[in-house]
Amino acid sequence: MQNNKRPETMQRITTTELAKTFIDEQVHEIRAKVQDKKVLLALSGGVDSSVVAALLIKAIGKQLVCVHVNHGLMRKGESEQVIDVFGKNLDANLIYIDATDRFLDLLAGVSDPEKKRKIIGAEFIKVFAEEAAKLEGIAFLAQGTIYPDILESNGVKAHHNVGGLPKEMNFELVEPIKLLFKDEVRVVGETLGLPHNMVYRQPFPGPGLGVRCLGAITRDRLNALREADAILREEFDRNGLADKVWQYFIAVPDIKSTGVKDNKRYEGWPAIIRAVNTKDAMTASIEEIPYPLLHHITNRITCEVPGINRVLLDLTPKPVGTIEWE
Ligand code: XMP
């Protein structure tokens, strides 16, 4: 059994120098453990799995096999960034699976949020296990477990984590960042050369846009959500809000209202902006967004995104509104 307790003497990794020392130690340990065997990693493109991937690539290169499953519920550009950063720049052994149709077909007509989460979680495991079964000589499974996951394993995150991997996968675990806090993972990630926007990315739920395309998901409304969300992110980046706001996104409900465009009736869905600040996601407050920027975002979304004819702002703190709508 590996040690799951952070030693009290362990220094907080706040600088590149400290990160380098950590990386050197881990590279050494990983090599000693893995030797000439192969390691499998589910690479979502989130902060934790990306940092684990970069660390393992440094330690064992192509002995790491990364599998990126695109469930079709990713934000705009995310799978492309995984392919660019890991497949091209870091020359990783990366298997990319576009499973969009599998997920969206299973989700068709399902409106209950918990059922949607279960379907997405179970299908993810199925796709990943199918890929793993095709590979030969895998002895280890790498995971992006971080220290808060260990501390909170009975809490919110455990309930939320749909990405848990099948128990019958009989691999030994490699969890090189399991004693690190999130801020330390980010310093290590930047020191390993990962892009800033990947390492400082806001939290994104495992079921992705699936729980923001409210009710039964349809491809047209999911696409509208993805485009509107990309505009919101772009404008927050440009206007200095990306570093100030903890989580910001669009949700699109399954409601149509009347509008008018080019002198014609234009039925469309509303895009709901949610932008919150929090320390631990248990409570959250509303970030003030300047009105001129809200007008600009509204204008861009309604002009550029087919199917959206209104933009609304969610002003509800948590409690009483959860951060996600579903
Ligand atoms: P709520 O909506 O409960 O969200 O206020 C608190 C935080 O958890 C994230 N969240 C999830 N993360 N799988 C995840 O990995 C999920 O199913 C899930 N649901 C919510 C949410 O984005 C917020 O950061």
mmCIF file of C-alpha atoms and ligand atoms in Angstrom:
data_model
loop_
_atom_site.group_PDB
_atom_site.id
_atom_site.type_symbol
_atom_site.label_atom_id
_atom_site.label_comp_id
_atom_site.label_asym_id
_atom_site.label_seq_id
_atom_site.Cartn_x
_atom_site.Cartn_y
_atom_site.Cartn_z
ATOM 1 C CA MET A 1 0.000 0.000 0.000
ATOM 2 C CA GLN A 2 1.446 3.339 -0.986
ATOM 3 C CA ASN A 3 1.673 6.192 1.444
ATOM 4 C CA ASN A 4 -1.355 8.441 1.099
ATOM 5 C CA LYS A 5 -0.455 10.976 3.754
ATOM 6 C CA ARG A 6 1.400 14.142 2.954
ATOM 7 C CA PRO A 7 4.386 14.429 5.310
ATOM 8 C CA GLU A 8 4.103 17.471 7.546
ATOM 9 C CA THR A 9 7.614 18.481 6.549
ATOM 10 C CA MET A 10 6.805 18.531 2.816
ATOM 11 C CA GLN A 11 7.390 22.033 1.509
ATOM 12 C CA ARG A 12 4.636 23.714 -0.524
ATOM 13 C CA ILE A 13 5.735 23.881 -4.167
ATOM 14 C CA THR A 14 5.445 27.555 -5.053
ATOM 15 C CA THR A 15 8.416 28.200 -7.345
ATOM 16 C CA THR A 16 9.931 26.790 -10.507
ATOM 17 C CA GLU A 17 12.980 25.712 -8.491
ATOM 18 C CA LEU A 18 10.889 23.669 -6.066
ATOM 19 C CA ALA A 19 8.899 22.264 -8.985
ATOM 20 C CA LYS A 20 12.108 21.162 -10.704
ATOM 21 C CA THR A 21 13.229 19.291 -7.605
ATOM 22 C CA PHE A 22 9.831 17.581 -7.379
ATOM 23 C CA ILE A 23 9.938 16.663 -11.074
ATOM 24 C CA ASP A 24 13.458 15.201 -10.785
ATOM 25 C CA GLU A 25 12.439 13.092 -7.791
ATOM 26 C CA GLN A 26 9.318 11.841 -9.527
ATOM 27 C CA VAL A 27 11.101 11.050 -12.790
ATOM 28 C CA HIS A 28 13.568 8.975 -10.795
ATOM 29 C CA GLU A 29 10.826 7.159 -8.849
ATOM 30 C CA ILE A 30 8.681 6.520 -11.922
ATOM 31 C CA ARG A 31 11.601 5.049 -13.853
ATOM 32 C CA ALA A 32 12.543 2.809 -10.920
ATOM 33 C CA LYS A 33 8.966 1.581 -10.592
ATOM 34 C CA VAL A 34 7.960 1.183 -14.227
ATOM 35 C CA GLN A 35 11.289 -0.048 -15.636
ATOM 36 C CA ASP A 36 10.654 -1.232 -19.210
ATOM 37 C CA LYS A 37 6.890 -1.791 -18.828
ATOM 38 C CA LYS A 38 4.037 0.247 -20.290
ATOM 39 C CA VAL A 39 1.719 2.672 -18.496
ATOM 40 C CA LEU A 40 -1.813 3.585 -19.561
ATOM 41 C CA LEU A 41 -3.416 6.971 -18.860
ATOM 42 C CA ALA A 42 -6.888 8.364 -19.547
ATOM 43 C CA LEU A 43 -5.980 11.870 -20.679
ATOM 44 C CA SER A 44 -8.994 14.163 -20.439
ATOM 45 C CA GLY A 45 -7.091 17.376 -21.073
ATOM 46 C CA GLY A 46 -7.958 18.651 -17.587
ATOM 47 C CA VAL A 47 -5.193 20.043 -15.381
ATOM 48 C CA ASP A 48 -4.446 16.919 -13.347
ATOM 49 C CA SER A 49 -4.308 14.302 -16.095
ATOM 50 C CA SER A 50 -2.341 16.692 -18.332
ATOM 51 C CA VAL A 51 0.322 17.254 -15.684
ATOM 52 C CA VAL A 52 0.577 13.510 -15.010
ATOM 53 C CA ALA A 53 0.947 12.910 -18.751
ATOM 54 C CA ALA A 54 3.717 15.506 -19.107
ATOM 55 C CA LEU A 55 5.551 14.098 -16.085
ATOM 56 C CA LEU A 56 5.345 10.525 -17.374
ATOM 57 C CA ILE A 57 6.393 11.538 -20.882
ATOM 58 C CA LYS A 58 9.472 13.125 -19.343
ATOM 59 C CA ALA A 59 10.185 9.996 -17.319
ATOM 60 C CA ILE A 60 9.379 7.166 -19.719
ATOM 61 C CA GLY A 61 8.530 8.711 -23.119
ATOM 62 C CA LYS A 62 6.664 6.312 -25.377
ATOM 63 C CA GLN A 63 6.213 3.703 -22.682
ATOM 64 C CA LEU A 64 3.274 5.899 -21.675
ATOM 65 C CA VAL A 65 0.128 5.280 -23.704
ATOM 66 C CA CYS A 66 -2.348 8.151 -23.424
ATOM 67 C CA VAL A 67 -5.953 7.574 -24.420
ATOM 68 C CA HIS A 68 -8.077 10.644 -25.040
ATOM 69 C CA VAL A 69 -11.771 9.885 -25.311
ATOM 70 C CA ASN A 70 -13.732 12.716 -26.899
ATOM 71 C CA HIS A 71 -17.263 12.166 -25.579
ATOM 72 C CA GLY A 72 -18.620 14.939 -27.774
ATOM 73 C CA LEU A 73 -19.295 17.065 -24.686
ATOM 74 C CA MET A 74 -15.949 18.851 -24.619
ATOM 75 C CA ARG A 75 -15.667 22.627 -24.814
ATOM 76 C CA LYS A 76 -14.704 24.134 -28.137
ATOM 77 C CA GLY A 77 -11.078 23.436 -29.042
ATOM 78 C CA GLU A 78 -10.278 21.155 -26.111
ATOM 79 C CA SER A 79 -9.718 17.849 -27.872
ATOM 80 C CA GLU A 80 -7.785 19.701 -30.560
ATOM 81 C CA GLN A 81 -5.510 21.148 -27.875
ATOM 82 C CA VAL A 82 -4.860 17.687 -26.406
ATOM 83 C CA ILE A 83 -3.837 16.448 -29.855
ATOM 84 C CA ASP A 84 -1.649 19.511 -30.479
ATOM 85 C CA VAL A 85 0.111 19.607 -27.121
ATOM 86 C CA PHE A 86 0.562 15.904 -26.471
ATOM 87 C CA GLY A 87 0.397 14.273 -29.905
ATOM 88 C CA LYS A 88 2.401 16.920 -31.795
ATOM 89 C CA ASN A 89 4.518 19.048 -29.417
ATOM 90 C CA LEU A 90 5.399 16.375 -26.866
ATOM 91 C CA ASP A 91 5.353 13.545 -29.420
ATOM 92 C CA ALA A 92 3.401 11.340 -27.022
ATOM 93 C CA ASN A 93 2.039 7.910 -27.703
ATOM 94 C CA LEU A 94 -1.529 9.212 -27.969
ATOM 95 C CA ILE A 95 -4.637 7.324 -28.976
ATOM 96 C CA TYR A 96 -7.484 9.672 -29.881
ATOM 97 C CA ILE A 97 -10.987 8.261 -29.907
ATOM 98 C CA ASP A 98 -13.879 10.291 -31.215
ATOM 99 C CA ALA A 99 -16.786 8.612 -29.448
ATOM 100 C CA THR A 100 -19.210 11.512 -29.979
ATOM 101 C CA ASP A 101 -21.844 9.428 -31.748
ATOM 102 C CA ARG A 102 -21.801 6.678 -29.129
ATOM 103 C CA PHE A 103 -22.400 9.151 -26.305
ATOM 104 C CA LEU A 104 -24.956 11.327 -28.056
ATOM 105 C CA ASP A 105 -26.926 8.328 -29.312
ATOM 106 C CA LEU A 106 -27.140 6.918 -25.781
ATOM 107 C CA LEU A 107 -28.128 10.294 -24.365
ATOM 108 C CA ALA A 108 -30.869 10.971 -26.923
ATOM 109 C CA GLY A 109 -34.158 11.628 -25.155
ATOM 110 C CA VAL A 110 -32.666 11.364 -21.631
ATOM 111 C CA SER A 111 -33.547 14.436 -19.578
ATOM 112 C CA ASP A 112 -32.858 13.390 -15.971
ATOM 113 C CA PRO A 113 -29.504 14.902 -14.897
ATOM 114 C CA GLU A 114 -28.420 11.962 -12.752
ATOM 115 C CA LYS A 115 -29.269 9.494 -15.526
ATOM 116 C CA LYS A 116 -27.260 11.628 -17.946
ATOM 117 C CA ARG A 117 -24.278 11.580 -15.558
ATOM 118 C CA LYS A 118 -24.537 7.800 -15.140
ATOM 119 C CA ILE A 119 -24.711 7.185 -18.882
ATOM 120 C CA ILE A 120 -21.714 9.437 -19.565
ATOM 121 C CA GLY A 121 -19.653 7.899 -16.738
ATOM 122 C CA ALA A 122 -20.463 4.302 -17.666
ATOM 123 C CA GLU A 123 -19.882 4.820 -21.373
ATOM 124 C CA PHE A 124 -16.575 6.541 -20.695
ATOM 125 C CA ILE A 125 -15.376 3.506 -18.767
ATOM 126 C CA LYS A 126 -16.624 1.198 -21.509
ATOM 127 C CA VAL A 127 -14.826 3.056 -24.297
ATOM 128 C CA PHE A 128 -11.635 3.295 -22.259
ATOM 129 C CA ALA A 129 -11.736 -0.390 -21.273
ATOM 130 C CA GLU A 130 -12.291 -1.415 -24.908
ATOM 131 C CA GLU A 131 -9.190 0.534 -25.926
ATOM 132 C CA ALA A 132 -7.149 -0.876 -23.049
ATOM 133 C CA ALA A 133 -8.129 -4.414 -24.081
ATOM 134 C CA LYS A 134 -6.621 -3.821 -27.531
ATOM 135 C CA LEU A 135 -3.226 -2.900 -26.079
ATOM 136 C CA GLU A 136 -0.517 -5.344 -25.160
ATOM 137 C CA GLY A 137 1.929 -5.285 -22.301
ATOM 138 C CA ILE A 138 0.296 -2.640 -20.111
ATOM 139 C CA ALA A 139 1.337 -3.140 -16.499
ATOM 140 C CA PHE A 140 0.419 0.169 -14.881
ATOM 141 C CA LEU A 141 -2.455 2.622 -14.861
ATOM 142 C CA ALA A 142 -1.569 6.264 -14.236
ATOM 143 C CA GLN A 143 -4.105 8.541 -12.573
ATOM 144 C CA GLY A 144 -4.262 12.256 -11.879
ATOM 145 C CA THR A 145 -5.293 11.819 -8.255
ATOM 146 C CA ILE A 146 -4.387 14.913 -6.222
ATOM 147 C CA TYR A 147 -4.286 15.442 -2.464
ATOM 148 C CA PRO A 148 -7.763 17.001 -2.122
ATOM 149 C CA ASP A 149 -9.183 13.867 -3.836
ATOM 150 C CA ILE A 150 -7.671 11.768 -1.060
ATOM 151 C CA LEU A 151 -8.819 14.172 1.667
ATOM 152 C CA GLU A 152 -12.329 14.478 0.243
ATOM 153 C CA SER A 153 -12.821 10.948 -0.945
ATOM 154 C CA ASN A 154 -16.095 10.776 0.954
ATOM 155 C CA GLY A 155 -17.237 14.202 -0.146
ATOM 156 C CA VAL A 156 -18.576 16.054 -3.117
ATOM 157 C CA LYS A 157 -15.851 15.130 -5.555
ATOM 158 C CA ALA A 158 -16.269 11.385 -5.044
ATOM 159 C CA HIS A 159 -19.969 11.722 -5.763
ATOM 160 C CA HIS A 160 -19.234 13.828 -8.801
ATOM 161 C CA ASN A 161 -16.395 11.827 -10.202
ATOM 162 C CA VAL A 162 -17.856 9.876 -13.045
ATOM 163 C CA GLY A 163 -14.440 9.221 -14.532
ATOM 164 C CA GLY A 164 -13.533 6.441 -12.082
ATOM 165 C CA LEU A 165 -11.985 3.509 -13.857
ATOM 166 C CA PRO A 166 -13.101 -0.097 -13.814
ATOM 167 C CA LYS A 167 -12.040 -2.122 -10.809
ATOM 168 C CA GLU A 168 -11.535 -5.207 -12.966
ATOM 169 C CA MET A 169 -8.664 -3.432 -14.705
ATOM 170 C CA ASN A 170 -5.987 -5.181 -12.819
ATOM 171 C CA PHE A 171 -3.163 -2.692 -13.142
ATOM 172 C CA GLU A 172 -0.858 -1.298 -10.542
ATOM 173 C CA LEU A 173 -1.432 2.431 -10.032
ATOM 174 C CA VAL A 174 0.999 5.242 -10.767
ATOM 175 C CA GLU A 175 -0.161 8.436 -9.064
ATOM 176 C CA PRO A 176 2.770 10.843 -9.088
ATOM 177 C CA ILE A 177 0.881 13.986 -7.991
ATOM 178 C CA LYS A 178 -1.311 12.448 -5.311
ATOM 179 C CA LEU A 179 0.310 14.430 -2.493
ATOM 180 C CA LEU A 180 0.037 17.786 -4.262
ATOM 181 C CA PHE A 181 -2.510 20.543 -3.855
ATOM 182 C CA LYS A 182 -3.986 22.117 -6.978
ATOM 183 C CA ASP A 183 -1.796 25.243 -6.874
ATOM 184 C CA GLU A 184 1.288 23.007 -6.732
ATOM 185 C CA VAL A 185 0.053 20.883 -9.648
ATOM 186 C CA ARG A 186 -0.186 24.094 -11.694
ATOM 187 C CA VAL A 187 3.354 25.208 -10.857
ATOM 188 C CA VAL A 188 4.651 21.743 -11.759
ATOM 189 C CA GLY A 189 2.645 21.797 -15.030
ATOM 190 C CA GLU A 190 4.065 25.147 -16.123
ATOM 191 C CA THR A 191 7.567 24.039 -15.200
ATOM 192 C CA LEU A 192 7.045 20.984 -17.409
ATOM 193 C CA GLY A 193 6.255 23.377 -20.263
ATOM 194 C CA LEU A 194 2.489 22.906 -20.563
ATOM 195 C CA PRO A 195 0.563 25.904 -21.932
ATOM 196 C CA HIS A 196 -0.647 28.416 -19.319
ATOM 197 C CA ASN A 197 -4.269 28.155 -20.433
ATOM 198 C CA MET A 198 -4.196 24.383 -19.966
ATOM 199 C CA VAL A 199 -2.636 24.528 -16.527
ATOM 200 C CA TYR A 200 -4.779 27.397 -15.214
ATOM 201 C CA ARG A 201 -7.984 26.147 -16.776
ATOM 202 C CA GLN A 202 -11.160 26.592 -14.743
ATOM 203 C CA PRO A 203 -12.785 23.454 -13.335
ATOM 204 C CA PHE A 204 -14.905 21.560 -15.834
ATOM 205 C CA PRO A 205 -17.309 18.835 -14.762
ATOM 206 C CA GLY A 206 -16.561 15.273 -15.899
ATOM 207 C CA PRO A 207 -19.839 15.076 -17.854
ATOM 208 C CA GLY A 208 -18.749 18.242 -19.642
ATOM 209 C CA LEU A 209 -21.270 20.265 -21.605
ATOM 210 C CA GLY A 210 -23.719 17.396 -21.063
ATOM 211 C CA VAL A 211 -24.961 18.974 -17.817
ATOM 212 C CA ARG A 212 -25.098 22.453 -19.361
ATOM 213 C CA CYS A 213 -27.210 21.441 -22.345
ATOM 214 C CA LEU A 214 -30.164 21.201 -19.992
ATOM 215 C CA GLY A 215 -32.671 18.371 -20.282
ATOM 216 C CA ALA A 216 -32.504 15.974 -23.221
ATOM 217 C CA ILE A 217 -29.420 16.826 -25.297
ATOM 218 C CA THR A 218 -29.813 17.512 -28.997
ATOM 219 C CA ARG A 219 -26.901 18.073 -31.344
ATOM 220 C CA ASP A 220 -28.097 21.469 -32.548
ATOM 221 C CA ARG A 221 -28.568 22.852 -29.032
ATOM 222 C CA LEU A 222 -25.261 21.318 -27.904
ATOM 223 C CA ASN A 223 -23.475 23.039 -30.793
ATOM 224 C CA ALA A 224 -25.132 26.354 -29.938
ATOM 225 C CA LEU A 225 -24.025 25.942 -26.315
ATOM 226 C CA ARG A 226 -20.435 25.139 -27.352
ATOM 227 C CA GLU A 227 -20.195 28.194 -29.613
ATOM 228 C CA ALA A 228 -21.782 30.551 -27.047
ATOM 229 C CA ASP A 229 -19.477 29.202 -24.316
ATOM 230 C CA ALA A 230 -16.437 29.777 -26.546
ATOM 231 C CA ILE A 231 -17.486 33.421 -27.048
ATOM 232 C CA LEU A 232 -17.931 33.917 -23.289
ATOM 233 C CA ARG A 233 -14.491 32.417 -22.599
ATOM 234 C CA GLU A 234 -12.868 34.519 -25.304
ATOM 235 C CA GLU A 235 -14.396 37.734 -23.943
ATOM 236 C CA PHE A 236 -13.465 36.889 -20.335
ATOM 237 C CA ASP A 237 -9.894 36.233 -21.488
ATOM 238 C CA ARG A 238 -9.690 39.481 -23.422
ATOM 239 C CA ASN A 239 -11.173 41.575 -20.648
ATOM 240 C CA GLY A 240 -9.108 40.333 -17.717
ATOM 241 C CA LEU A 241 -11.934 38.378 -16.091
ATOM 242 C CA ALA A 242 -10.552 34.899 -16.736
ATOM 243 C CA ASP A 243 -8.085 35.204 -13.856
ATOM 244 C CA LYS A 244 -10.601 36.884 -11.537
ATOM 245 C CA VAL A 245 -13.577 34.555 -11.897
ATOM 246 C CA TRP A 246 -13.374 30.984 -10.608
ATOM 247 C CA GLN A 247 -15.880 29.412 -12.968
ATOM 248 C CA TYR A 248 -17.846 30.887 -15.859
ATOM 249 C CA PHE A 249 -19.890 29.204 -18.507
ATOM 250 C CA ILE A 250 -23.090 29.120 -20.498
ATOM 251 C CA ALA A 251 -26.072 26.854 -19.918
ATOM 252 C CA VAL A 252 -28.747 26.455 -22.590
ATOM 253 C CA PRO A 253 -32.202 25.272 -21.473
ATOM 254 C CA ASP A 254 -34.637 23.390 -23.655
ATOM 255 C CA ILE A 255 -36.951 26.377 -24.051
ATOM 256 C CA LYS A 256 -37.658 28.446 -27.117
ATOM 257 C CA SER A 257 -38.903 31.983 -27.155
ATOM 258 C CA THR A 258 -39.995 34.324 -29.888
ATOM 259 C CA GLY A 259 -37.526 36.706 -31.403
ATOM 260 C CA VAL A 260 -37.063 38.701 -34.549
ATOM 261 C CA LYS A 261 -34.150 38.733 -36.988
ATOM 262 C CA ASP A 262 -33.926 40.276 -40.462
ATOM 263 C CA ASN A 263 -37.583 41.328 -40.113
ATOM 264 C CA LYS A 264 -38.617 37.720 -39.654
ATOM 265 C CA ARG A 265 -39.809 35.778 -36.648
ATOM 266 C CA TYR A 266 -36.799 34.047 -35.086
ATOM 267 C CA GLU A 267 -37.447 31.337 -32.517
ATOM 268 C CA GLY A 268 -34.432 30.445 -30.431
ATOM 269 C CA TRP A 269 -33.031 29.234 -27.121
ATOM 270 C CA PRO A 270 -31.714 31.545 -24.406
ATOM 271 C CA ALA A 271 -28.024 31.370 -23.428
ATOM 272 C CA ILE A 272 -27.651 31.757 -19.662
ATOM 273 C CA ILE A 273 -24.390 33.252 -18.363
ATOM 274 C CA ARG A 274 -23.141 31.877 -15.037
ATOM 275 C CA ALA A 275 -20.003 33.433 -13.508
ATOM 276 C CA VAL A 276 -19.162 32.636 -9.890
ATOM 277 C CA ASN A 277 -16.411 32.962 -7.358
ATOM 278 C CA THR A 278 -15.788 30.433 -4.632
ATOM 279 C CA LYS A 279 -13.029 28.894 -2.553
ATOM 280 C CA ASP A 280 -14.242 25.321 -2.255
ATOM 281 C CA ALA A 281 -17.341 25.116 -4.514
ATOM 282 C CA MET A 282 -19.525 24.524 -1.430
ATOM 283 C CA THR A 283 -20.737 28.131 -1.507
ATOM 284 C CA ALA A 284 -20.354 30.639 -4.330
ATOM 285 C CA SER A 285 -20.875 34.342 -4.899
ATOM 286 C CA ILE A 286 -21.692 36.249 -8.061
ATOM 287 C CA GLU A 287 -18.942 38.072 -9.878
ATOM 288 C CA GLU A 288 -19.923 41.524 -11.160
ATOM 289 C CA ILE A 289 -19.456 41.774 -14.891
ATOM 290 C CA PRO A 290 -19.348 45.306 -16.332
ATOM 291 C CA TYR A 291 -22.545 46.140 -18.224
ATOM 292 C CA PRO A 292 -20.808 47.276 -21.425
ATOM 293 C CA LEU A 293 -19.111 43.872 -21.592
ATOM 294 C CA LEU A 294 -22.427 42.102 -20.983
ATOM 295 C CA HIS A 295 -23.954 44.055 -23.873
ATOM 296 C CA HIS A 296 -21.010 43.136 -26.081
ATOM 297 C CA ILE A 297 -21.230 39.434 -25.178
ATOM 298 C CA THR A 298 -24.998 39.470 -25.763
ATOM 299 C CA ASN A 299 -24.501 41.055 -29.138
ATOM 300 C CA ARG A 300 -21.846 38.578 -30.199
ATOM 301 C CA ILE A 301 -23.745 35.497 -29.022
ATOM 302 C CA THR A 302 -27.066 36.511 -30.592
ATOM 303 C CA CYS A 303 -25.404 37.523 -33.882
ATOM 304 C CA GLU A 304 -22.868 34.684 -34.165
ATOM 305 C CA VAL A 305 -24.571 31.624 -32.726
ATOM 306 C CA PRO A 306 -27.346 30.047 -34.787
ATOM 307 C CA GLY A 307 -30.326 29.135 -32.635
ATOM 308 C CA ILE A 308 -29.714 31.557 -29.751
ATOM 309 C CA ASN A 309 -32.000 34.575 -29.632
ATOM 310 C CA ARG A 310 -31.603 35.825 -26.046
ATOM 311 C CA VAL A 311 -28.843 36.100 -23.428
ATOM 312 C CA LEU A 312 -29.697 35.971 -19.713
ATOM 313 C CA LEU A 313 -27.544 36.496 -16.612
ATOM 314 C CA ASP A 314 -27.864 34.187 -13.611
ATOM 315 C CA LEU A 315 -27.503 36.279 -10.438
ATOM 316 C CA THR A 316 -28.093 33.468 -7.959
ATOM 317 C CA PRO A 317 -25.432 32.728 -5.331
ATOM 318 C CA LYS A 318 -24.890 29.218 -3.923
ATOM 319 C CA PRO A 319 -26.850 28.518 -1.856
ATOM 320 C CA VAL A 320 -29.504 28.581 -3.126
ATOM 321 C CA GLY A 321 -28.485 27.862 -6.726
ATOM 322 C CA THR A 322 -25.838 25.198 -7.277
ATOM 323 C CA ILE A 323 -23.011 26.250 -9.590
ATOM 324 C CA GLU A 324 -24.177 23.953 -12.383
ATOM 325 C CA TRP A 325 -27.800 24.071 -13.470
ATOM 326 C CA GLU A 326 -28.097 20.295 -13.396
HETATM 327 P P1 XMP B 1 -22.419 22.342 -7.990
HETATM 328 O O1 XMP B 1 -23.224 22.421 -9.239
HETATM 329 O O2 XMP B 1 -22.729 21.089 -7.181
HETATM 330 O O3 XMP B 1 -20.913 22.206 -8.449
HETATM 331 O O4 XMP B 1 -22.514 23.587 -7.146
HETATM 332 C C1 XMP B 1 -19.789 22.306 -7.610
HETATM 333 C C2 XMP B 1 -18.562 22.074 -8.480
HETATM 334 O O5 XMP B 1 -18.533 20.725 -8.940
HETATM 335 C C3 XMP B 1 -18.533 20.697 -10.356
HETATM 336 N N1 XMP B 1 -19.392 19.580 -10.788
HETATM 337 C C4 XMP B 1 -18.937 18.406 -11.240
HETATM 338 N N2 XMP B 1 -17.672 17.941 -11.418
HETATM 339 N N3 XMP B 1 -18.554 15.893 -12.227
HETATM 340 C C5 XMP B 1 -17.494 16.691 -11.914
HETATM 341 O O6 XMP B 1 -16.361 16.247 -12.118
HETATM 342 C C6 XMP B 1 -19.854 16.280 -12.058
HETATM 343 O O7 XMP B 1 -20.785 15.527 -12.346
HETATM 344 C C7 XMP B 1 -20.039 17.612 -11.554
HETATM 345 N N4 XMP B 1 -21.162 18.326 -11.250
HETATM 346 C C8 XMP B 1 -20.724 19.545 -10.799
HETATM 347 C C9 XMP B 1 -19.072 22.038 -10.804
HETATM 348 O O8 XMP B 1 -18.639 22.361 -12.124
HETATM 349 C C10 XMP B 1 -18.529 22.938 -9.741
HETATM 350 O O9 XMP B 1 -17.173 23.284 -10.002
#
